[in-house]
Short mmCIF file of C-alpha atoms in Angstrom, two decimals:
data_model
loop_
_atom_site.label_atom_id
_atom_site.label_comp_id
_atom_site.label_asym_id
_atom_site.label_seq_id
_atom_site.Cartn_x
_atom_site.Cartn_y
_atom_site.Cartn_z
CA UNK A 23 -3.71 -12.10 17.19
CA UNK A 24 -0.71 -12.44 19.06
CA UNK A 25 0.66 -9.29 18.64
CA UNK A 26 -2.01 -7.31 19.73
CA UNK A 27 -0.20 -8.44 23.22
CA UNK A 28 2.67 -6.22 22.33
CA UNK A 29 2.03 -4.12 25.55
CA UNK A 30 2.91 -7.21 27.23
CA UNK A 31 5.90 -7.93 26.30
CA UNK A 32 4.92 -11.66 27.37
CA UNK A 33 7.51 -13.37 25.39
CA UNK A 34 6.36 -16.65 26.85
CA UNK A 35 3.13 -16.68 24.90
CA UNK A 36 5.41 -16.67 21.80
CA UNK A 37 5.33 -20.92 21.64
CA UNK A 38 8.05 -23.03 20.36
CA UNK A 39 10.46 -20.16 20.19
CA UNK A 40 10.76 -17.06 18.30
CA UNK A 41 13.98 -14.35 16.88
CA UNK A 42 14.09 -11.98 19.47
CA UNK A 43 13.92 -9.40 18.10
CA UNK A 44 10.97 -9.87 15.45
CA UNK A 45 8.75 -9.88 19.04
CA UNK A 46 10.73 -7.06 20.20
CA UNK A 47 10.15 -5.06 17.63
CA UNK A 48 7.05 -6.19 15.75
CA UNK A 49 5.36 -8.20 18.74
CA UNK A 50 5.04 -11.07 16.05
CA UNK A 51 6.12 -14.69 16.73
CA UNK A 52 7.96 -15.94 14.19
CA UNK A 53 7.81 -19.87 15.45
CA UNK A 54 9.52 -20.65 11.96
CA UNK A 55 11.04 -20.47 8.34
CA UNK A 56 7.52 -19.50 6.81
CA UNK A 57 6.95 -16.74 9.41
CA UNK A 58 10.02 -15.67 9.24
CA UNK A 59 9.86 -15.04 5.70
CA UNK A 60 6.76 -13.28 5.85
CA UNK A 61 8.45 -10.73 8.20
CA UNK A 62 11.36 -9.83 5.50
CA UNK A 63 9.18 -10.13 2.54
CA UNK A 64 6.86 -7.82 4.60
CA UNK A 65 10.14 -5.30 5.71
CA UNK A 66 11.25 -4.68 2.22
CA UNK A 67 8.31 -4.14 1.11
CA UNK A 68 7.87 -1.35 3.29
CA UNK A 69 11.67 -0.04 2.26
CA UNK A 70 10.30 -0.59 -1.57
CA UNK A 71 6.94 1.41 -0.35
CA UNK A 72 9.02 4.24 1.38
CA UNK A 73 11.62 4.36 -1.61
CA UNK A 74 9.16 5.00 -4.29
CA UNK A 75 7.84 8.42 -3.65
CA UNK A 76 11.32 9.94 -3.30
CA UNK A 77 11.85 9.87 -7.35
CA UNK A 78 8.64 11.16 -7.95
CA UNK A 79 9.22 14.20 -5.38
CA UNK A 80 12.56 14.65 -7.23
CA UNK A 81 11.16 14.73 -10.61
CA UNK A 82 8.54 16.80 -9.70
CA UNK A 83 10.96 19.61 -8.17
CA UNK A 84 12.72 19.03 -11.47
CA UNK A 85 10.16 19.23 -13.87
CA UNK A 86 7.49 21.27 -12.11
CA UNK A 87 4.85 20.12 -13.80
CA UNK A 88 3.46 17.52 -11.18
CA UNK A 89 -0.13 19.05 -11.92
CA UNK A 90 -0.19 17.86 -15.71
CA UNK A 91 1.50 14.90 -15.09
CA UNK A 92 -0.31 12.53 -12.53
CA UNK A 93 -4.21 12.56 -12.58
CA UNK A 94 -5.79 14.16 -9.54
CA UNK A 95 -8.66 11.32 -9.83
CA UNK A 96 -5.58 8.97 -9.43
CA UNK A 97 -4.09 10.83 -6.12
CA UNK A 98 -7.48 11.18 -4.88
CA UNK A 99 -8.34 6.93 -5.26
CA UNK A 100 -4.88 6.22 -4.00
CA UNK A 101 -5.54 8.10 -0.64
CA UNK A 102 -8.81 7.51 -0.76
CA UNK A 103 -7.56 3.35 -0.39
CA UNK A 104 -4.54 3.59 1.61
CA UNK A 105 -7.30 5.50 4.23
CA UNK A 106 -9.59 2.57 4.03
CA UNK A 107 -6.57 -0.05 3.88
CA UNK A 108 -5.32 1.90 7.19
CA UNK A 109 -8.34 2.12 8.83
CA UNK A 110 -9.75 -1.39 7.38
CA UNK A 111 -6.42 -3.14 8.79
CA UNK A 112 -6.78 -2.11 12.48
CA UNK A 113 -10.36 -3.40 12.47
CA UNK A 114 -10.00 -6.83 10.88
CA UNK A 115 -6.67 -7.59 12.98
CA UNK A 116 -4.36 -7.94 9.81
CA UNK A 117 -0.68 -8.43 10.32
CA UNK A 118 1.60 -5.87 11.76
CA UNK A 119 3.30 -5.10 8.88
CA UNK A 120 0.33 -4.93 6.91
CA UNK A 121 -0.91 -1.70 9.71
CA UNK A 122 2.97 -0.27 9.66
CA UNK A 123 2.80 0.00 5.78
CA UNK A 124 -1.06 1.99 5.66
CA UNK A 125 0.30 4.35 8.00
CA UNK A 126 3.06 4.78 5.99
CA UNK A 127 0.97 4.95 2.63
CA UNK A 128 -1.40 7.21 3.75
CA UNK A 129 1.55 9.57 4.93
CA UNK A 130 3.31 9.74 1.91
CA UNK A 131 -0.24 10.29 0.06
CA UNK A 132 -0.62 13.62 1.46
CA UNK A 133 3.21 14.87 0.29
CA UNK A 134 2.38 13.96 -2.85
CA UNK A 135 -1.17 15.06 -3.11
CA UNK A 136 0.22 18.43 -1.17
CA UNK A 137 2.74 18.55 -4.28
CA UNK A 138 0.03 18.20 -6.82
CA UNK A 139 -1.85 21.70 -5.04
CA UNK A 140 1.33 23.18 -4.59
CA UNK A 141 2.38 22.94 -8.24
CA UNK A 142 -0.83 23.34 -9.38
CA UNK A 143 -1.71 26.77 -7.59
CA UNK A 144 1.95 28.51 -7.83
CA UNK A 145 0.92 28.84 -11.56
CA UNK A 146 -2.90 29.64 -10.91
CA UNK A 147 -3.19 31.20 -7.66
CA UNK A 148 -6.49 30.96 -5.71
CA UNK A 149 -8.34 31.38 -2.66
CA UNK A 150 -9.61 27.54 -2.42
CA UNK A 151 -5.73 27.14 -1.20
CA UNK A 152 -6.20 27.51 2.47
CA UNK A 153 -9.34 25.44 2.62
CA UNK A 154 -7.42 22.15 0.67
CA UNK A 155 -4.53 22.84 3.18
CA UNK A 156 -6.85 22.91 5.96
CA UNK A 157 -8.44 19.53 4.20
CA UNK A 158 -5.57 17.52 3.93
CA UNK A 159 -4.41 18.45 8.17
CA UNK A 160 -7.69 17.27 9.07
CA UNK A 161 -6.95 14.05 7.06
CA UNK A 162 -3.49 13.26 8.34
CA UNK A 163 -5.07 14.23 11.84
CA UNK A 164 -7.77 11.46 10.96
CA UNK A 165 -5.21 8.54 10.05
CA UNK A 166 -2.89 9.30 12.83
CA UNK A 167 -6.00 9.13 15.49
CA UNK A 168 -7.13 6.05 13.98
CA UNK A 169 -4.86 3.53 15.06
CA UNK A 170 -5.03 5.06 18.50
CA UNK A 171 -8.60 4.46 18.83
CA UNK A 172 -8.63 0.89 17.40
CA UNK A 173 -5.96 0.11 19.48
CA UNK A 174 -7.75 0.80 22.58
CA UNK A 175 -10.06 -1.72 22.07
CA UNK A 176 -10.16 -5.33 23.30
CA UNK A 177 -6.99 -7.34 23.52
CA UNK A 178 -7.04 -10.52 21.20
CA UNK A 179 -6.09 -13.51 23.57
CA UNK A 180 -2.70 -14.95 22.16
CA UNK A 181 -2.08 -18.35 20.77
CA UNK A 182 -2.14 -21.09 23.02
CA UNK A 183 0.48 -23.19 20.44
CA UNK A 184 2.62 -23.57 17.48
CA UNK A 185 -0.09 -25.07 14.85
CA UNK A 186 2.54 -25.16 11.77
CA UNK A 187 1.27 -24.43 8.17
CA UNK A 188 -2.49 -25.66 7.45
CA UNK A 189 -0.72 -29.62 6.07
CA UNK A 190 0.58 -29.96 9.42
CA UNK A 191 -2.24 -28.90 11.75
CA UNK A 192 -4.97 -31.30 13.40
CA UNK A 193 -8.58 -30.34 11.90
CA UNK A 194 -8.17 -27.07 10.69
CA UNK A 195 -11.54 -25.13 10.64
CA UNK A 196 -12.74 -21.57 9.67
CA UNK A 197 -12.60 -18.64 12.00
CA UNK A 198 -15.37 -16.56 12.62
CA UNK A 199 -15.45 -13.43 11.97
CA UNK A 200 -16.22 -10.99 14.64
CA UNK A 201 -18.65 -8.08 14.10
CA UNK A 202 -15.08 -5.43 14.06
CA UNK A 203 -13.55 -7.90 11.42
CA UNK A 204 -16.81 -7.67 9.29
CA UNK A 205 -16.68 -3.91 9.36
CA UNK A 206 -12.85 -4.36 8.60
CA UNK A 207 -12.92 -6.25 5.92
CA UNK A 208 -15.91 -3.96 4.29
CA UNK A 209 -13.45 -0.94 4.37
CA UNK A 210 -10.73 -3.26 3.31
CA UNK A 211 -12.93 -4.56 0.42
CA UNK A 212 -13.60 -0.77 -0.26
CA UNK A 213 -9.62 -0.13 -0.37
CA UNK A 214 -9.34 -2.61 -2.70
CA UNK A 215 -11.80 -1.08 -5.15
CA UNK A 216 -10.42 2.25 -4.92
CA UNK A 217 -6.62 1.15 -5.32
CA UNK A 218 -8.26 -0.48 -8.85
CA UNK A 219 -10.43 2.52 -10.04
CA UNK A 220 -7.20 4.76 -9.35
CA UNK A 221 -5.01 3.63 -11.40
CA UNK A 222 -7.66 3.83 -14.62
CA UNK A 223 -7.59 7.69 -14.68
CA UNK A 224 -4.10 7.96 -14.63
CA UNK A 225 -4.03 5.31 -17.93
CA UNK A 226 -6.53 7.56 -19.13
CA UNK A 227 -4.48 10.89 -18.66
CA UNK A 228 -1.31 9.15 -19.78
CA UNK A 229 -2.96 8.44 -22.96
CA UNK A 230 -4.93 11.71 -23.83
CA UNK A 231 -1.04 13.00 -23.48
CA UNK A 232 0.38 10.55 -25.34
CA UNK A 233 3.27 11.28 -22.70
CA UNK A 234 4.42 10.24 -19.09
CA UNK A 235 7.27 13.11 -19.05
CA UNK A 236 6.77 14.19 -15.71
CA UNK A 237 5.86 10.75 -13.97
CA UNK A 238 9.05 9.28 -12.67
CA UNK A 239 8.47 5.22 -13.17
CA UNK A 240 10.49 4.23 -10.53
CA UNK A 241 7.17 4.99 -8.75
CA UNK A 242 5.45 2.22 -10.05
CA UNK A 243 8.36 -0.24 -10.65
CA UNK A 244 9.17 0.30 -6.92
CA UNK A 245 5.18 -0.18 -6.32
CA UNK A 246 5.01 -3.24 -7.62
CA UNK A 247 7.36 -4.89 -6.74
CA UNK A 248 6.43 -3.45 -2.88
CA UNK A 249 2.82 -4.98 -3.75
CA UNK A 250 4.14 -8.49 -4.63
CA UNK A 251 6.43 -8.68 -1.72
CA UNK A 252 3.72 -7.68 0.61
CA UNK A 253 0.96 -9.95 -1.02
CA UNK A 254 4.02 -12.94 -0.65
CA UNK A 255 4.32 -11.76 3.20
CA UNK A 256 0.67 -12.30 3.77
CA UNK A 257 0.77 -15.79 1.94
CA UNK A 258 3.59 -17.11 3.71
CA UNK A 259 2.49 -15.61 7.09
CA UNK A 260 1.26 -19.18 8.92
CA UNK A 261 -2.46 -18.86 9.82
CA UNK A 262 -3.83 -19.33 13.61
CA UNK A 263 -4.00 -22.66 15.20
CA UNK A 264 -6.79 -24.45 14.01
CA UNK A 265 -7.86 -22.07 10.82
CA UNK A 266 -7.43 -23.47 7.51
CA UNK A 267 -5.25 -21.99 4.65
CA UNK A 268 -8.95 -21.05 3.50
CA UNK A 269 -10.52 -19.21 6.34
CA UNK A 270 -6.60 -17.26 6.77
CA UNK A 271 -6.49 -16.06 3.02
CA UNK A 272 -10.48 -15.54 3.43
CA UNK A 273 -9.71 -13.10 6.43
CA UNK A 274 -6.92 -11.34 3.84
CA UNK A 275 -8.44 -11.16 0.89
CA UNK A 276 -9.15 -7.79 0.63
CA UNK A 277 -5.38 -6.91 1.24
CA UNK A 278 -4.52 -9.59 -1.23
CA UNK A 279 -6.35 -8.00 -3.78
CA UNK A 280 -5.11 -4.77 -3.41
CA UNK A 281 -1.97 -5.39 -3.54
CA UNK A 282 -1.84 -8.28 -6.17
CA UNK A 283 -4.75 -7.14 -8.09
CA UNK A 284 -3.51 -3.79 -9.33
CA UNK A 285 -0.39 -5.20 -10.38
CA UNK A 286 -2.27 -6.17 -14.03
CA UNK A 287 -3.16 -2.43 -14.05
CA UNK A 288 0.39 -1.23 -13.24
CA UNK A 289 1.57 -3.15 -15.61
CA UNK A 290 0.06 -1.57 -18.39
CA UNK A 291 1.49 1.93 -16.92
CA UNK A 292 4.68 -0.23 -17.72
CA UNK A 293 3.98 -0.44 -21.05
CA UNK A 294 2.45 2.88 -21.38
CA UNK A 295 6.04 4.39 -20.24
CA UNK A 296 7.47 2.25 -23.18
CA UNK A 297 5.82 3.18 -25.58
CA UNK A 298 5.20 6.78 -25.31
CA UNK A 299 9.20 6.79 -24.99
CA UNK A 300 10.03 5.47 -27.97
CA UNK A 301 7.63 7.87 -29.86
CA UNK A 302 9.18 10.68 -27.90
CA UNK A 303 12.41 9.39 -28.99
CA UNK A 304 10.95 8.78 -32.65
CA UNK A 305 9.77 12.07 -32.92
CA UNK A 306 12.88 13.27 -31.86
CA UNK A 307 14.84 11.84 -35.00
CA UNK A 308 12.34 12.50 -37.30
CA UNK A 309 13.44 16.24 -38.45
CA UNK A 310 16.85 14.76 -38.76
CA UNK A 311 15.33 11.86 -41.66
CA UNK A 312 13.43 14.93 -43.30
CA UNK A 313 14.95 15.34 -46.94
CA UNK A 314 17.34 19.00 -46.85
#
């Protein structure tokens, strides 16, 4: 992929012209109003990504009862796929927004899953502490050396041309996949699983409660509507010259799915929220209708 010249800074390889500074920045050509769209779609998604933690911190220092609230099973999947979506992303050559946002997932992972021990053993103190601590450094050590080592690996060659979307170009055909896409897009495939199986303990927890006081849900609002912006910045994103629409969403379907798939699941989160607030609220009133 063309970025992966970024060292370069060969702005000539960037055909047919390209905003400044989108290569500048994101060593990404953006040859026209498709691209271009993929790279805002993609950059709010990230500011809708970075955004959502912050009310859940909040309402955590609030509430303190972080623990109770979110499963651990559902921390635990989460950074268990935003590893593999980190690591899975370097390998397989995905977009560069699509590596900028796993770092930044798997980041903000390890504040909150840090929160969930912290709450968790103020109240119950206990010597397993220092060995989670030591745990999670070792992680963020692990997804910060990543993308180091991937990126010392072979440069892609850039595009030669401007190829348009997949109507436009000349006998579009499938890319091969080489043998550090395959193992890519296994850990990617992996990602995706884990981002689904997450999100069904937390439904779980949320309704052995019967509550989601605690969870603040402009964590999953802003999550979703980060995942549908980023699954849009993938789709509009123009493939390479000569691969089909096919072979391109082929090569991103792990990401896809992961992003787009656990919408459904969020969605019922939604609806969780609303419900168990209005019997909160319910419950609430009732005394007041009891008979004097």
């Amino acid at each position: 992929m063309v970025w992966k010249k970024l060292g370069s800074r060969n702005f000539s390889s960037c055909p047919n012209g390209s905003i400044q500074w989108i290569w500048d920045v994101l060593g990404e050509c953006a040859q026209d109003g498709w691209d271009e769209a993929s790279v805002g779609l993609g950059l709010i998604s990230i500011l809708c990504f970075a955004a959502s933690t912050f009310p859940q911190f909040i309402k955590a220092y609030k509430m303190g009862n972080m623990d109770q609230a979110l499963s651990l099973w559902f921390l635990l999947g989460w950074i268990g796929g935003d590893s593999c979506n980190l690591i899975g992303s370097f390998l397989a050559d995905q977009l560069p927004l699509q590596s900028y946002t796993a770092v930044y997932y798997v980041m903000a992972d390890l504040v909150m899953l840090t929160l969930y021990f912290y709450y968790k053993f103020r109240k119950r103190p206990s010597p397993l502490s220092a060995p989670i601590n030591s745990m999670l450094l070792f992680l963020m050590g692990t997804a910060c050396a990543t993308p180091l080592l991937s990126a010392a690996g072979p440069v892609a060659a850039p595009r030669e041309g401007f190829r348009g979307r997949a109507l436009l170009s000349v006998e579009p055909g499938s890319k091969p996949f080489t043998r550090q896409e395959i193992i890519g897009f296994v850990i990617g495939s992996v990602s995706s699983v884990l981002y689904l199986l997450s999100r069904l303990p937390q439904i779980r927890t949320n309704f052995l409660r019967k509550s989601t006081q605690g969870i603040s849900y402009s964590l999953f609002a802003l999550v979703m509507l980060g995942n549908t912006l980023y699954g849009l910045s993938v789709l509009l994103k123009n493939p390479e010259e000569g691969q089909s629409e096919g072979s391109y969403l082929l090569h991103h379907l792990p990401w896809l799915v992961g992003s787009l798939g656990v919408l459904l699941l969020d969605t019922i989160i939604s609806i969780q929220f609303l419900v168990y607030r209005r019997s909160a609220a319910a419950s609430e009133l009732e005394p007041l209708l009891l008979p004097s």
